[in-house]
Each structure stands twice: as structure tokens, then as C-alpha cells.
Short mmCIF file of C-alpha atoms and ligand atoms in Angstrom, two decimals:
data_model
loop_
_atom_site.label_atom_id
_atom_site.label_comp_id
_atom_site.label_asym_id
_atom_site.label_seq_id
_atom_site.Cartn_x
_atom_site.Cartn_y
_atom_site.Cartn_z
CA MET Z 24 21.91 -10.29 9.58
CA THR Z 25 23.95 -8.00 6.41
CA HIS Z 26 22.87 -7.65 3.28
CA THR Z 27 25.07 -9.06 0.70
CA ARG Z 28 25.05 -6.27 -2.41
CA ARG Z 29 26.62 -9.28 -4.58
CA HIS Z 30 23.52 -12.20 -3.48
CA PHE Z 31 21.53 -9.31 -4.58
CA LEU Z 32 22.83 -8.19 -8.02
CA THR Z 33 23.54 -12.17 -8.69
CA THR Z 34 19.30 -12.41 -7.86
CA GLY Z 35 18.39 -9.33 -10.03
CA LEU Z 36 20.80 -10.85 -12.88
CA ALA Z 37 19.22 -14.09 -12.37
CA LEU Z 38 15.98 -11.97 -12.68
CA GLY Z 39 16.09 -10.99 -15.75
CA THR Z 40 17.21 -7.89 -18.24
CA THR Z 41 12.94 -6.11 -17.76
CA ILE Z 42 13.82 -6.05 -14.18
CA HIS Z 43 17.67 -4.80 -14.75
CA SER Z 44 17.51 -2.50 -17.25
CA LEU Z 45 14.03 -1.00 -14.87
CA ARG Z 46 16.36 -0.99 -12.00
CA ALA Z 47 19.15 1.13 -14.48
CA ASP Z 48 15.80 3.38 -15.44
CA SER Z 49 14.54 3.87 -11.32
CA ASN Z 50 18.80 3.93 -10.90
CA SER Z 51 19.10 7.35 -11.73
CA PRO Z 52 17.05 9.93 -9.86
CA MET Z 53 13.82 11.27 -11.12
CA SER Z 54 12.58 14.83 -12.33
CA LYS Z 55 10.64 15.84 -9.50
CA PRO Z 56 7.91 15.00 -8.27
CA LEU Z 57 7.34 11.47 -8.20
CA ILE Z 58 4.47 10.22 -7.30
CA VAL Z 59 4.74 5.59 -6.95
CA SER Z 60 1.53 3.63 -6.09
CA THR Z 61 0.35 0.08 -6.29
CA TRP Z 62 -0.53 -1.40 -9.12
CA PRO Z 63 -2.22 -0.42 -12.81
CA PHE Z 64 -5.83 0.89 -11.06
CA GLY Z 65 -3.62 3.41 -9.37
CA LYS Z 66 -1.89 5.39 -12.24
CA PRO Z 67 -5.33 7.60 -12.59
CA GLY Z 68 -4.60 8.82 -8.51
CA ASN Z 69 -0.93 9.13 -9.41
CA ASP Z 70 -2.11 11.58 -12.46
CA LYS Z 71 -4.85 13.46 -10.15
CA ALA Z 72 -2.15 14.32 -7.19
CA LEU Z 73 0.27 15.76 -9.89
CA GLU Z 74 -2.41 18.05 -11.31
CA THR Z 75 -3.15 18.63 -7.61
CA LEU Z 76 0.30 19.19 -7.10
CA ASN Z 77 0.20 21.75 -10.63
CA ASN Z 78 -2.91 23.42 -9.29
CA LYS Z 79 -1.14 24.52 -6.05
CA GLY Z 80 -2.02 22.37 -3.98
CA SER Z 81 -0.36 20.52 -1.12
CA LEU Z 82 1.54 17.79 -1.10
CA LEU Z 83 -1.53 15.77 1.35
CA ASP Z 84 -4.17 17.12 -1.00
CA ALA Z 85 -2.02 15.72 -4.04
CA VAL Z 86 -1.86 12.38 -1.65
CA GLU Z 87 -5.68 12.90 -0.45
CA GLN Z 88 -6.98 13.64 -4.10
CA GLY Z 89 -5.18 10.68 -6.07
CA ILE Z 90 -6.58 8.20 -3.66
CA ARG Z 91 -10.08 9.89 -3.53
CA LEU Z 92 -10.35 8.67 -7.21
CA VAL Z 93 -8.91 5.56 -7.10
CA GLU Z 94 -11.76 4.95 -4.14
CA SER Z 95 -14.26 6.61 -6.62
CA ASP Z 96 -13.79 3.74 -9.38
CA GLU Z 97 -17.17 2.04 -9.05
CA LYS Z 98 -15.28 -0.90 -10.69
CA ASN Z 99 -13.29 -1.09 -8.41
CA ARG Z 100 -13.60 -4.54 -6.34
CA SER Z 101 -10.64 -3.72 -3.87
CA VAL Z 102 -10.95 -0.04 -3.13
CA GLY Z 103 -13.23 2.16 -1.78
CA ILE Z 104 -17.78 1.27 -1.16
CA SER Z 105 -17.40 -0.93 -4.61
CA GLY Z 106 -14.81 -2.97 -2.45
CA LEU Z 107 -14.82 -6.39 -1.31
CA PRO Z 108 -17.23 -7.34 1.42
CA ASN Z 109 -16.58 -8.90 4.77
CA ALA Z 110 -17.86 -12.37 6.33
CA ALA Z 111 -21.01 -10.36 6.40
CA GLY Z 112 -21.42 -9.20 3.49
CA VAL Z 113 -20.43 -5.36 5.24
CA VAL Z 114 -17.21 -3.18 3.02
CA GLN Z 115 -15.17 -2.29 5.81
CA GLN Z 116 -12.11 0.08 4.50
CA ASP Z 117 -9.27 0.35 6.06
CA SER Z 118 -7.45 3.32 5.40
CA CYS Z 119 -4.01 5.71 6.12
CA ILE Z 120 -2.61 8.43 5.59
CA MET Z 121 1.24 9.96 7.03
CA SER Z 122 3.24 13.16 6.14
CA GLY Z 123 6.65 14.16 6.30
CA PRO Z 124 6.79 16.84 7.83
CA GLY Z 125 6.20 17.24 11.37
CA HIS Z 126 5.95 12.94 10.60
CA ASP Z 127 2.37 13.05 11.36
CA ALA Z 128 0.00 10.76 10.51
CA GLY Z 129 -3.88 9.07 10.88
CA SER Z 130 -5.97 6.74 10.06
CA VAL Z 131 -9.68 4.96 10.17
CA ALA Z 132 -9.85 1.17 10.30
CA ALA Z 133 -12.68 -0.83 9.79
CA ILE Z 134 -14.89 2.15 8.78
CA GLU Z 135 -18.22 1.28 7.34
CA GLY Z 136 -20.27 3.47 4.04
CA ILE Z 137 -18.00 6.71 4.21
CA LEU Z 138 -17.18 6.90 0.79
CA HIS Z 139 -13.55 8.33 1.36
CA PRO Z 140 -11.45 6.85 3.53
CA ILE Z 141 -8.39 8.65 2.89
CA SER Z 142 -10.43 12.06 3.56
CA ALA Z 143 -11.72 10.16 6.74
CA ALA Z 144 -7.67 9.13 7.43
CA ARG Z 145 -6.54 12.80 6.84
CA ARG Z 146 -9.33 14.76 8.87
CA VAL Z 147 -7.93 12.08 11.82
CA MET Z 148 -4.30 13.41 11.95
CA GLU Z 149 -5.72 17.07 11.65
CA LYS Z 150 -8.60 17.59 13.73
CA THR Z 151 -8.02 14.95 16.43
CA PRO Z 152 -5.12 14.40 18.56
CA HIS Z 153 -5.71 10.56 17.57
CA VAL Z 154 -3.89 8.57 15.30
CA MET Z 155 -6.38 5.70 14.60
CA LEU Z 156 -9.59 6.29 14.75
CA VAL Z 157 -12.03 2.63 14.07
CA GLY Z 158 -15.19 0.76 13.67
CA ASP Z 159 -18.01 2.88 14.72
CA GLY Z 160 -16.52 5.60 15.56
CA ALA Z 161 -14.57 6.35 13.05
CA ARG Z 162 -17.70 6.20 10.74
CA HIS Z 163 -19.71 9.13 13.34
CA PHE Z 164 -16.33 10.91 12.93
CA ALA Z 165 -16.34 11.00 9.42
CA ILE Z 166 -20.06 11.86 9.29
CA LYS Z 167 -19.59 14.76 11.49
CA GLU Z 168 -17.17 15.69 9.55
CA GLY Z 169 -19.82 16.38 6.39
CA LEU Z 170 -18.03 13.51 5.13
CA GLU Z 171 -20.08 11.87 2.23
CA SER Z 172 -21.57 8.32 3.33
CA VAL Z 173 -24.22 5.68 2.83
CA GLU Z 174 -26.11 2.86 4.36
CA VAL Z 175 -24.38 -0.20 4.28
CA ASN Z 176 -26.43 -2.10 6.30
CA SER Z 177 -29.24 -1.40 4.00
CA ARG Z 178 -31.73 -4.40 2.73
CA GLU Z 179 -30.57 -4.49 -0.38
CA PHE Z 180 -27.43 -4.85 0.69
CA HIS Z 181 -27.81 -7.64 2.50
CA GLU Z 182 -29.70 -9.36 -0.09
CA LYS Z 183 -26.11 -8.38 -2.48
CA TRP Z 184 -23.98 -10.41 -0.48
CA HIS Z 185 -26.74 -13.16 1.54
CA LYS Z 186 -25.17 -15.93 -1.40
CA LYS Z 187 -20.86 -14.73 0.98
CA GLN Z 188 -22.87 -14.60 4.23
CA ALA Z 189 -23.38 -18.09 4.34
CA GLU Z 190 -20.02 -18.93 3.22
CA PRO Z 191 -17.82 -19.73 5.96
CA ALA Z 192 -14.43 -17.05 6.64
CA PRO Z 193 -12.18 -18.19 4.00
CA THR Z 194 -9.00 -19.61 5.80
CA LYS Z 195 -6.61 -19.85 2.58
CA LEU Z 196 -6.46 -16.95 0.34
CA PRO Z 197 -7.45 -17.57 -3.42
CA LYS Z 198 -5.14 -15.15 -5.25
CA ASP Z 199 -7.22 -11.91 -6.36
CA ASN Z 200 -9.42 -10.99 -3.29
CA HIS Z 201 -7.70 -8.04 -2.09
CA ASP Z 202 -5.63 -5.61 -3.40
CA THR Z 203 -4.74 -1.89 -1.72
CA VAL Z 204 -3.79 1.35 -3.41
CA ALA Z 205 -0.57 2.68 -1.29
CA LEU Z 206 0.41 5.55 -3.06
CA LEU Z 207 4.06 7.58 -2.69
CA VAL Z 208 4.79 11.73 -3.38
CA LEU Z 209 7.80 13.01 -3.20
CA ASP Z 210 6.97 16.51 -4.18
CA ALA Z 211 9.48 19.08 -6.04
CA GLU Z 212 10.51 20.78 -3.07
CA GLY Z 213 12.33 17.42 -1.73
CA ASN Z 214 9.35 15.98 1.25
CA ILE Z 215 7.67 13.27 1.13
CA ALA Z 216 4.12 12.19 2.19
CA GLY Z 217 1.64 9.14 1.57
CA GLY Z 218 -1.30 6.82 1.70
CA CYS Z 219 -2.68 3.95 1.75
CA SER Z 220 -7.25 2.99 1.15
CA THR Z 221 -8.66 -0.82 1.09
CA SER Z 222 -11.84 -2.86 1.27
CA GLY Z 223 -8.76 -5.51 2.62
CA TRP Z 224 -9.45 -9.18 2.54
CA GLY Z 225 -12.51 -9.93 1.28
CA GLY Z 226 -15.08 -12.42 3.51
CA LYS Z 227 -12.42 -11.43 6.33
CA LEU Z 228 -14.30 -11.96 9.12
CA PRO Z 229 -15.94 -9.03 10.88
CA GLY Z 230 -14.02 -6.31 12.72
CA ARG Z 231 -10.62 -7.37 11.06
CA VAL Z 232 -7.84 -5.17 10.48
CA GLY Z 233 -5.23 -5.53 8.24
CA ASP Z 234 -1.63 -3.26 7.19
CA SER Z 235 -3.19 -1.20 5.52
CA PRO Z 236 -4.63 1.94 8.08
CA ILE Z 237 -1.12 0.81 10.00
CA ILE Z 238 1.77 3.14 10.37
CA GLY Z 239 4.67 1.44 9.53
CA SER Z 240 2.79 -2.11 7.82
CA GLY Z 241 1.17 -0.84 5.25
CA LEU Z 242 2.87 2.22 5.00
CA TYR Z 243 5.75 4.30 6.42
CA VAL Z 244 7.03 8.03 5.68
CA ASP Z 245 10.36 9.50 6.83
CA ASN Z 246 11.20 12.65 5.50
CA GLU Z 247 14.49 12.42 5.67
CA VAL Z 248 14.52 9.04 4.02
CA GLY Z 249 11.82 8.47 1.87
CA ALA Z 250 8.71 5.77 2.04
CA ALA Z 251 7.48 3.00 1.18
CA GLY Z 252 3.70 1.83 1.41
CA ALA Z 253 2.44 -2.23 1.24
CA THR Z 254 -0.53 -4.50 -0.67
CA GLY Z 255 -0.91 -8.31 -0.13
CA LEU Z 256 -1.54 -10.32 2.69
CA GLY Z 257 -2.10 -7.68 5.51
CA GLU Z 258 -1.82 -10.15 8.39
CA ASN Z 259 2.03 -11.37 6.61
CA MET Z 260 2.94 -7.54 6.70
CA MET Z 261 1.53 -6.66 10.54
CA ARG Z 262 3.67 -9.28 12.11
CA TYR Z 263 6.66 -7.84 10.47
CA CYS Z 264 6.07 -3.83 10.87
CA ALA Z 265 7.22 -4.80 7.01
CA SER Z 266 6.95 -0.46 5.21
CA PHE Z 267 9.15 0.49 7.96
CA MET Z 268 11.29 -2.45 7.75
CA VAL Z 269 11.73 -1.41 3.68
CA VAL Z 270 12.24 2.45 4.80
CA GLU Z 271 15.05 1.19 7.45
CA TYR Z 272 16.60 -0.68 4.42
CA MET Z 273 16.76 2.40 2.56
CA ARG Z 274 18.40 4.60 5.34
CA GLN Z 275 20.64 2.23 5.06
CA GLY Z 276 21.58 2.83 2.10
CA LEU Z 277 19.92 0.45 -0.46
CA HIS Z 278 18.19 1.55 -3.42
CA PRO Z 279 14.42 1.39 -2.96
CA GLU Z 280 13.98 -2.08 -5.33
CA GLU Z 281 17.01 -2.99 -3.31
CA ALA Z 282 15.38 -2.65 0.16
CA CYS Z 283 11.72 -3.99 -0.93
CA LEU Z 284 13.65 -7.26 -1.98
CA LYS Z 285 16.04 -7.55 0.91
CA THR Z 286 12.26 -7.19 3.25
CA ILE Z 287 10.65 -9.76 1.18
CA GLU Z 288 14.24 -11.49 1.64
CA ARG Z 289 13.97 -11.31 5.28
CA ILE Z 290 10.45 -11.83 6.57
CA ALA Z 291 10.82 -15.18 4.06
CA ALA Z 292 13.42 -16.92 5.40
CA THR Z 293 12.23 -16.23 8.99
CA ASP Z 294 8.62 -17.04 8.45
CA PRO Z 295 7.47 -20.69 8.43
CA LYS Z 296 5.13 -19.47 4.85
CA SER Z 297 6.55 -19.98 1.32
CA ALA Z 298 7.22 -16.57 -0.31
CA GLU Z 299 4.19 -17.27 -2.44
CA ASP Z 300 2.27 -18.13 0.10
CA LEU Z 301 3.11 -15.49 2.00
CA HIS Z 302 1.28 -12.73 -0.80
CA LEU Z 303 3.60 -9.62 -0.40
CA ASN Z 304 4.45 -6.43 -2.53
CA PHE Z 305 6.10 -2.68 -1.67
CA VAL Z 306 6.44 0.00 -3.84
CA ALA Z 307 9.28 2.73 -2.53
CA LEU Z 308 10.85 5.88 -3.67
CA ASP Z 309 13.40 7.86 -1.29
CA LYS Z 310 14.67 11.44 -0.87
CA LYS Z 311 16.46 10.96 -4.14
CA GLY Z 312 13.50 10.30 -6.10
CA ARG Z 313 14.89 6.95 -7.34
CA PHE Z 314 12.04 4.39 -6.19
CA GLY Z 315 11.56 0.74 -7.00
CA ALA Z 316 9.03 -2.23 -6.13
CA ALA Z 317 9.35 -5.77 -5.75
CA GLY Z 318 6.83 -8.46 -4.99
CA THR Z 319 6.40 -12.27 -4.27
CA GLY Z 320 3.76 -12.85 -7.19
CA SER Z 321 5.75 -12.58 -10.51
CA GLY Z 322 4.09 -9.89 -11.94
CA PHE Z 323 3.30 -7.27 -9.13
CA GLN Z 324 2.44 -4.14 -11.67
CA TYR Z 325 3.17 -0.99 -10.23
CA SER Z 326 2.47 2.79 -11.29
CA VAL Z 327 4.82 5.66 -11.68
CA THR Z 328 4.46 9.29 -12.46
CA THR Z 329 6.95 12.03 -13.15
CA PRO Z 330 5.87 15.56 -15.17
CA ASP Z 331 7.47 13.25 -17.69
CA SER Z 332 5.74 10.06 -17.70
CA SER Z 333 2.63 8.28 -16.68
CA ARG Z 334 3.99 4.88 -17.11
CA VAL Z 335 2.55 1.08 -15.36
CA LEU Z 336 5.84 -1.24 -14.69
CA THR Z 337 6.74 -4.54 -12.96
CA GLY Z 338 8.41 -5.00 -10.68
CA ALA Z 339 11.47 -7.19 -8.77
CA ASN Z 340 9.87 -10.32 -8.56
CA PHE Z 341 10.71 -12.63 -5.08
CA THR Z 342 10.73 -16.37 -4.39
CA ASP Z 343 12.05 -18.41 -2.22
CA LYS Z 344 15.22 -19.05 -4.31
CA ASP Z 345 16.36 -15.97 -3.76
CA ILE Z 346 16.53 -16.43 -0.03
CA GLY Z 347 20.39 -16.51 0.61
CA PRO Z 348 22.47 -17.45 2.57
CA GLU Z 349 22.65 -14.05 4.86
CA GLY Z 350 18.46 -13.99 4.77
CA GLY Z 351 17.59 -15.51 8.39
CA ASN Z 352 18.52 -18.68 9.52
CA THR Z 353 15.03 -19.83 10.88
CA LYS Z 354 13.49 -22.26 8.02
N1 LIG M 15 -3.46 -5.51 2.54
C1 LIG M 15 -4.40 -5.20 2.58
C2 LIG M 15 -5.70 -6.32 3.72
O1 LIG M 15 -4.95 -7.33 3.75
C3 LIG M 15 -4.72 -6.36 0.94
C4 LIG M 15 -3.93 -6.18 -0.16
O2 LIG M 15 -3.32 -5.33 -0.28
O3 LIG M 15 -4.20 -7.48 -0.77
O4 LIG M 15 -6.11 -5.59 3.89
#
């Protein structure tokens, strides 16, 4: 399948001036450092990441501190310990971190009662020979590392979510019961890193793991090319190695926004589900300092921060109408 630039431009024009002007804006390299994250709730995390770099923190410190800030927000219903519980009333979190230099990664999945899963993921990367720890093993490792924890299986937790326990696990998702912070950093030296953190799909079966801790699905970083992060329905990211695909399209020369759109197009063209039901949203930045985002909902918002500004923008919108003649052929 070859990407048709003409199709992309047609799509871009059809999407209207907001997106057109956004692309023009993000087309020229931004000043570095550049930090891009999912959703408006990523913006304070971006600001924290920039502050960390300004205070001589490392690239990975910036990712970790930025995401920790979002995890700490008690009002956030989809990231951190205040996030959405699973069908048993327990918050199980997924998180990963990836470093461009050295191509290292660490992740934790279905971890319970750890306040900062991103810090656990970083420690898996830096202190073990492994990439991923899950469940009780991940929790014990995090506690041994001295990370803050709470007792999630307490009576209080069970009482709080008693009603939910009585409900069957959902088979179809309401639009607003899942979100992720994916935060990407390009530093002044041109090195790239990123991370993700989420409580995942509200009401998921206990033990369910989403895309966010899976390298290549919820996050991918290639220090020679760029980085991409995802938010949306993990099951639909994981079946396509979606963030890896975004980075590979950037490797082929596509602008980050084009790469996000092209990835959605390829998945939507292949998958029996409609674009809207797929719930796919991506943020991306490249080595040149360009950035972009796209999603299957009309209002996917993301946050972009440089030394000059910190803003919430709206990503390009993809619908089934945007599937081009070469977008796929299995529908
Ligand atoms: N991707 C996450 C998951 O499926 C949720 C989200 O980002 O909306 O666990």
C-alpha cells in the first residue's frame, strides 16, 4: 500500500481551516525542547516536564516527572489511583516508559495500589534485565523499590465500588470511560523519550492489560525518527502495533500528523469496525521538532509545550469517509 499524498491533502482540506492552519503551524520545526501529550490534562504534565529539563533534569526525568504530576491529580478519572476501577472494583494501572538513546524500555501492567506506575516502569527499565512486570510481581517490585503504595483491596475500596461489582463487564464502551496520558519529549539535544500511564478501560475484566504498557502499541520511540503515543480503545491499538506504525510512517517521510492519519486510515480500512467505534487517537513528534495528532472522534485534544508556549490543540479528525482508494481493501 502506498500513501497518496493527494488523498491526504484532500482530506486535510475537507477537514477545514482549523486543521489546515494547525498543520501549517506544526509544519515548521518548533523550538526545543518540545513536549507533546494526550488530552488537556497532559498540559500540566508538559509544563512539569519542561520545568524538569530547565532545572537540569534528564530526558527521562522530564517524562517521569511530567507523568507523575498527571498521576497525582485526584480529579483525574482515568490516570492514577483515582482512575477507573475494573469489574471487581479495583484500580489496575498500566504504564510504560521508553528512552530513545539506547532504545530501552520498561513497563508495568495491571499493577494495583501504586501511586506512580510511571516510576515503577522506569525502575523496571533501569534496575532489572526485563522490560515488563505485571500484577502482584509488579506491585511487590515497586514496593521493594520504595515507591508509594496504598492498600487497594481494603474494605473502603470494596464498599466504594460495590455497585460496580454487581454489574456485568461491559461489552460496548461508552465513549468516556477510558483515557491515557501519553507524553513525548524531544530535548534540546534532539534526543527523544516518552511514557504512558492509565487505569485503562473502566469496568474491564480483572487482569485485562491494554495497549499503554505494550511497547509499539501504546507508545513507541525511535531516536532516529520520532515518537508516538496512543489513547483510545487499547484492544484496537494492540492488534495493529499502532504506535510503532505511526513512527514507521514518519520514517518514510510523513509529517507527524500525516503519520497519525495514515495509521488510522490503515487500521480503519482493514478492521470490520467503523472508524468511530475503533476509538483511535494518536500524538506524534519527529526528530525535526514537528508534531501532530489525529483521532477518530471529532474533538481529540492534545497539549503542546515549548519554551515559547504551552497550548491545547485539536487533532485532525478521521472518519470512514477519509479512507482512500489505497487505504486498504479488506472491508
Ligand atoms: N488505551 C487505554 C486502554 O485501552 C485507554 C485510553 O487511552 O483511553 O487501556
